[in-house]
Amino acid sequence: APAPAPAPAPAPAPAPAPAPAAAAAPVAPPAPPAPPPAPVSEKVTFAADAFYDVGKSVLKPEAKAKLDDLVSKTAGVNLEVIIAVGHTDSDGSDSYNQKLSVARSESVKTYLVSKGIEANRVYTEGKGEASPVADNKTKEGKTKNRRVEIEVVGTRTRK
């Protein structure tokens, strides 16, 4: 009689199975990808020349238009964070460029907040001339290095 009990045990096994199922559960969650509205992260880089006059941190009208477009694109997103990072070329001192890059990222934040983005969702950072994407020895390179990178992180809410 004990031997037949183990044979029917597969039917009762679902009761003990929760322990193995729990072990299998870590594998299972990735299998049902129904829950995740997966986080979307989109990084947009804007040329600072289009955003600011040289040596300035006041947003130009065309910068505001681009930021308006960015804000409209966040409509279908459950926003987690927006990160604005300012960069400069190598003209000027390190400390001047650091301050300028921070001021530029702060001007982006101020504008986004004025358009309804929650202030506590917008982080700013200035990299000064520390992260060039091109050679600072050429005019073209310097132009590419004067930029603001804006990263939007959130989850799509569209159904």
PDB file of C-alpha atoms in Angstrom:
ATOM      1  CA  ALA A   1       0.000   0.000   0.000  1.00  0.00           C
ATOM      2  CA  PRO A   2       2.837   2.530   0.688  1.00  0.00           C
ATOM      3  CA  ALA A   3       4.148   1.961  -2.861  1.00  0.00           C
ATOM      4  CA  PRO A   4       0.809   2.876  -4.511  1.00  0.00           C
ATOM      5  CA  ALA A   5       0.655   6.013  -2.374  1.00  0.00           C
ATOM      6  CA  PRO A   6       3.799   7.437  -4.056  1.00  0.00           C
ATOM      7  CA  ALA A   7       2.253   6.697  -7.468  1.00  0.00           C
ATOM      8  CA  PRO A   8      -0.864   8.819  -6.712  1.00  0.00           C
ATOM      9  CA  ALA A   9       1.465  11.283  -5.006  1.00  0.00           C
ATOM     10  CA  PRO A  10       1.926  13.191  -8.313  1.00  0.00           C
ATOM     11  CA  ALA A  11      -1.680  14.342  -7.911  1.00  0.00           C
ATOM     12  CA  PRO A  12      -1.086  15.437  -4.276  1.00  0.00           C
ATOM     13  CA  ALA A  13       2.390  16.579  -5.334  1.00  0.00           C
ATOM     14  CA  PRO A  14       0.959  19.954  -6.413  1.00  0.00           C
ATOM     15  CA  ALA A  15       0.462  20.588  -2.703  1.00  0.00           C
ATOM     16  CA  PRO A  16       4.137  19.807  -1.891  1.00  0.00           C
ATOM     17  CA  ALA A  17       5.081  21.219  -5.306  1.00  0.00           C
ATOM     18  CA  PRO A  18       4.678  24.827  -4.105  1.00  0.00           C
ATOM     19  CA  ALA A  19       8.140  24.506  -2.569  1.00  0.00           C
ATOM     20  CA  PRO A  20       9.693  23.375  -5.897  1.00  0.00           C
ATOM     21  CA  ALA A  21       7.355  25.788  -7.693  1.00  0.00           C
ATOM     22  CA  ALA A  22       8.750  28.571  -5.528  1.00  0.00           C
ATOM     23  CA  ALA A  23      12.215  27.522  -6.641  1.00  0.00           C
ATOM     24  CA  ALA A  24      10.977  27.469 -10.235  1.00  0.00           C
ATOM     25  CA  ALA A  25       9.167  30.782  -9.723  1.00  0.00           C
ATOM     26  CA  PRO A  26      12.279  32.888 -10.417  1.00  0.00           C
ATOM     27  CA  VAL A  27      12.397  31.264 -13.851  1.00  0.00           C
ATOM     28  CA  ALA A  28       8.640  31.670 -14.305  1.00  0.00           C
ATOM     29  CA  PRO A  29       8.396  35.493 -13.930  1.00  0.00           C
ATOM     30  CA  PRO A  30      10.576  36.145 -16.982  1.00  0.00           C
ATOM     31  CA  ALA A  31       8.461  33.590 -18.882  1.00  0.00           C
ATOM     32  CA  PRO A  32       5.183  35.506 -18.401  1.00  0.00           C
ATOM     33  CA  PRO A  33       6.246  38.928 -19.723  1.00  0.00           C
ATOM     34  CA  ALA A  34       2.648  40.132 -19.425  1.00  0.00           C
ATOM     35  CA  PRO A  35       3.244  42.259 -16.278  1.00  0.00           C
ATOM     36  CA  PRO A  36       6.088  44.497 -17.438  1.00  0.00           C
ATOM     37  CA  PRO A  37       5.340  47.750 -19.071  1.00  0.00           C
ATOM     38  CA  ALA A  38       9.111  47.659 -19.483  1.00  0.00           C
ATOM     39  CA  PRO A  39      10.967  50.830 -18.547  1.00  0.00           C
ATOM     40  CA  VAL A  40      11.780  52.952 -21.533  1.00  0.00           C
ATOM     41  CA  SER A  41      14.871  55.045 -21.478  1.00  0.00           C
ATOM     42  CA  GLU A  42      15.392  57.504 -24.254  1.00  0.00           C
ATOM     43  CA  LYS A  43      18.440  59.707 -24.504  1.00  0.00           C
ATOM     44  CA  VAL A  44      18.284  62.796 -26.653  1.00  0.00           C
ATOM     45  CA  THR A  45      21.285  65.004 -27.326  1.00  0.00           C
ATOM     46  CA  PHE A  46      20.760  68.597 -28.346  1.00  0.00           C
ATOM     47  CA  ALA A  47      23.502  70.806 -29.722  1.00  0.00           C
ATOM     48  CA  ALA A  48      24.086  73.607 -27.261  1.00  0.00           C
ATOM     49  CA  ASP A  49      24.519  76.023 -30.186  1.00  0.00           C
ATOM     50  CA  ALA A  50      20.843  75.492 -30.970  1.00  0.00           C
ATOM     51  CA  PHE A  51      19.968  75.942 -27.291  1.00  0.00           C
ATOM     52  CA  TYR A  52      22.227  78.767 -26.118  1.00  0.00           C
ATOM     53  CA  ASP A  53      24.412  81.575 -27.320  1.00  0.00           C
ATOM     54  CA  VAL A  54      28.135  80.927 -26.761  1.00  0.00           C
ATOM     55  CA  GLY A  55      28.991  81.346 -23.088  1.00  0.00           C
ATOM     56  CA  LYS A  56      25.326  81.697 -22.101  1.00  0.00           C
ATOM     57  CA  SER A  57      22.797  79.509 -20.330  1.00  0.00           C
ATOM     58  CA  VAL A  58      19.608  81.319 -21.421  1.00  0.00           C
ATOM     59  CA  LEU A  59      17.457  79.053 -23.592  1.00  0.00           C
ATOM     60  CA  LYS A  60      16.896  80.266 -27.158  1.00  0.00           C
ATOM     61  CA  PRO A  61      13.372  80.069 -28.668  1.00  0.00           C
ATOM     62  CA  GLU A  62      14.334  77.052 -30.792  1.00  0.00           C
ATOM     63  CA  ALA A  63      15.528  75.292 -27.632  1.00  0.00           C
ATOM     64  CA  LYS A  64      12.158  75.875 -26.011  1.00  0.00           C
ATOM     65  CA  ALA A  65      10.441  74.433 -29.097  1.00  0.00           C
ATOM     66  CA  LYS A  66      12.575  71.270 -28.879  1.00  0.00           C
ATOM     67  CA  LEU A  67      11.900  70.949 -25.161  1.00  0.00           C
ATOM     68  CA  ASP A  68       8.165  71.450 -25.791  1.00  0.00           C
ATOM     69  CA  ASP A  69       8.360  68.542 -28.236  1.00  0.00           C
ATOM     70  CA  LEU A  70      10.177  66.449 -25.620  1.00  0.00           C
ATOM     71  CA  VAL A  71       7.507  67.265 -23.014  1.00  0.00           C
ATOM     72  CA  SER A  72       4.738  66.257 -25.441  1.00  0.00           C
ATOM     73  CA  LYS A  73       6.473  62.907 -25.975  1.00  0.00           C
ATOM     74  CA  THR A  74       6.364  62.216 -22.230  1.00  0.00           C
ATOM     75  CA  ALA A  75       2.545  62.251 -22.360  1.00  0.00           C
ATOM     76  CA  GLY A  76       2.338  58.462 -22.870  1.00  0.00           C
ATOM     77  CA  VAL A  77       5.022  57.729 -20.305  1.00  0.00           C
ATOM     78  CA  ASN A  78       4.803  57.146 -16.562  1.00  0.00           C
ATOM     79  CA  LEU A  79       7.773  59.383 -15.888  1.00  0.00           C
ATOM     80  CA  GLU A  80      10.411  58.198 -13.445  1.00  0.00           C
ATOM     81  CA  VAL A  81      13.174  60.684 -14.077  1.00  0.00           C
ATOM     82  CA  ILE A  82      14.603  63.140 -16.576  1.00  0.00           C
ATOM     83  CA  ILE A  83      18.342  63.716 -16.433  1.00  0.00           C
ATOM     84  CA  ALA A  84      19.777  66.814 -18.094  1.00  0.00           C
ATOM     85  CA  VAL A  85      23.557  66.870 -18.482  1.00  0.00           C
ATOM     86  CA  GLY A  86      25.314  69.974 -19.758  1.00  0.00           C
ATOM     87  CA  HIS A  87      28.633  69.851 -21.617  1.00  0.00           C
ATOM     88  CA  THR A  88      31.006  72.502 -22.973  1.00  0.00           C
ATOM     89  CA  ASP A  89      33.979  72.680 -25.300  1.00  0.00           C
ATOM     90  CA  SER A  90      37.473  73.293 -23.950  1.00  0.00           C
ATOM     91  CA  ASP A  91      37.479  77.090 -24.416  1.00  0.00           C
ATOM     92  CA  GLY A  92      37.724  78.844 -21.065  1.00  0.00           C
ATOM     93  CA  SER A  93      38.852  77.520 -17.708  1.00  0.00           C
ATOM     94  CA  ASP A  94      37.728  74.196 -16.257  1.00  0.00           C
ATOM     95  CA  SER A  95      35.876  75.933 -13.431  1.00  0.00           C
ATOM     96  CA  TYR A  96      34.143  78.370 -15.803  1.00  0.00           C
ATOM     97  CA  ASN A  97      33.041  75.519 -18.086  1.00  0.00           C
ATOM     98  CA  GLN A  98      31.878  73.439 -15.129  1.00  0.00           C
ATOM     99  CA  LYS A  99      29.689  76.310 -13.884  1.00  0.00           C
ATOM    100  CA  LEU A 100      28.392  76.980 -17.412  1.00  0.00           C
ATOM    101  CA  SER A 101      27.475  73.319 -17.966  1.00  0.00           C
ATOM    102  CA  VAL A 102      25.590  73.218 -14.652  1.00  0.00           C
ATOM    103  CA  ALA A 103      23.791  76.486 -15.474  1.00  0.00           C
ATOM    104  CA  ARG A 104      22.764  75.065 -18.850  1.00  0.00           C
ATOM    105  CA  SER A 105      21.357  71.864 -17.371  1.00  0.00           C
ATOM    106  CA  GLU A 106      19.562  73.924 -14.694  1.00  0.00           C
ATOM    107  CA  SER A 107      17.971  76.117 -17.390  1.00  0.00           C
ATOM    108  CA  VAL A 108      16.607  72.957 -19.026  1.00  0.00           C
ATOM    109  CA  LYS A 109      15.178  71.821 -15.672  1.00  0.00           C
ATOM    110  CA  THR A 110      13.596  75.214 -14.989  1.00  0.00           C
ATOM    111  CA  TYR A 111      11.941  75.169 -18.394  1.00  0.00           C
ATOM    112  CA  LEU A 112      10.688  71.570 -18.094  1.00  0.00           C
ATOM    113  CA  VAL A 113       9.221  72.342 -14.664  1.00  0.00           C
ATOM    114  CA  SER A 114       7.501  75.424 -16.129  1.00  0.00           C
ATOM    115  CA  LYS A 115       5.844  73.025 -18.596  1.00  0.00           C
ATOM    116  CA  GLY A 116       4.423  70.788 -15.875  1.00  0.00           C
ATOM    117  CA  ILE A 117       7.181  68.244 -15.279  1.00  0.00           C
ATOM    118  CA  GLU A 118       7.575  67.630 -11.532  1.00  0.00           C
ATOM    119  CA  ALA A 119      10.744  69.292 -10.215  1.00  0.00           C
ATOM    120  CA  ASN A 120      11.674  66.237  -8.139  1.00  0.00           C
ATOM    121  CA  ARG A 121      11.728  64.156 -11.352  1.00  0.00           C
ATOM    122  CA  VAL A 122      14.360  66.300 -13.085  1.00  0.00           C
ATOM    123  CA  TYR A 123      18.007  65.835 -12.209  1.00  0.00           C
ATOM    124  CA  THR A 124      20.743  68.089 -13.506  1.00  0.00           C
ATOM    125  CA  GLU A 125      24.439  67.588 -13.906  1.00  0.00           C
ATOM    126  CA  GLY A 126      27.255  69.549 -15.445  1.00  0.00           C
ATOM    127  CA  LYS A 127      30.243  67.772 -16.947  1.00  0.00           C
ATOM    128  CA  GLY A 128      31.990  70.916 -18.158  1.00  0.00           C
ATOM    129  CA  GLU A 129      34.595  69.968 -20.737  1.00  0.00           C
ATOM    130  CA  ALA A 130      35.274  66.554 -19.134  1.00  0.00           C
ATOM    131  CA  SER A 131      33.296  64.358 -21.562  1.00  0.00           C
ATOM    132  CA  PRO A 132      33.998  65.478 -25.127  1.00  0.00           C
ATOM    133  CA  VAL A 133      32.435  63.532 -27.988  1.00  0.00           C
ATOM    134  CA  ALA A 134      34.734  65.117 -30.569  1.00  0.00           C
ATOM    135  CA  ASP A 135      38.155  66.745 -30.888  1.00  0.00           C
ATOM    136  CA  ASN A 136      38.359  70.165 -29.222  1.00  0.00           C
ATOM    137  CA  LYS A 137      41.158  71.157 -31.651  1.00  0.00           C
ATOM    138  CA  THR A 138      38.694  71.821 -34.476  1.00  0.00           C
ATOM    139  CA  LYS A 139      35.777  74.223 -34.745  1.00  0.00           C
ATOM    140  CA  GLU A 140      33.482  71.351 -35.763  1.00  0.00           C
ATOM    141  CA  GLY A 141      34.628  69.287 -32.787  1.00  0.00           C
ATOM    142  CA  LYS A 142      34.041  72.133 -30.364  1.00  0.00           C
ATOM    143  CA  THR A 143      30.562  72.613 -31.806  1.00  0.00           C
ATOM    144  CA  LYS A 144      29.762  68.923 -31.155  1.00  0.00           C
ATOM    145  CA  ASN A 145      31.100  69.143 -27.611  1.00  0.00           C
ATOM    146  CA  ARG A 146      28.808  72.055 -26.700  1.00  0.00           C
ATOM    147  CA  ARG A 147      25.678  70.058 -25.968  1.00  0.00           C
ATOM    148  CA  VAL A 148      22.974  69.091 -23.516  1.00  0.00           C
ATOM    149  CA  GLU A 149      22.078  65.426 -23.153  1.00  0.00           C
ATOM    150  CA  ILE A 150      18.595  64.772 -21.848  1.00  0.00           C
ATOM    151  CA  GLU A 151      17.617  61.275 -20.777  1.00  0.00           C
ATOM    152  CA  VAL A 152      13.995  60.407 -20.119  1.00  0.00           C
ATOM    153  CA  VAL A 153      13.320  57.269 -18.070  1.00  0.00           C
ATOM    154  CA  GLY A 154       9.856  55.881 -17.431  1.00  0.00           C
ATOM    155  CA  THR A 155       7.367  53.225 -18.460  1.00  0.00           C
ATOM    156  CA  ARG A 156       4.938  53.435 -21.349  1.00  0.00           C
ATOM    157  CA  THR A 157       1.391  53.733 -20.099  1.00  0.00           C
ATOM    158  CA  ARG A 158      -0.299  53.381 -23.483  1.00  0.00           C
ATOM    159  CA  LYS A 159      -2.587  50.386 -23.594  1.00  0.00           C
TER     160      LYS A 159
END
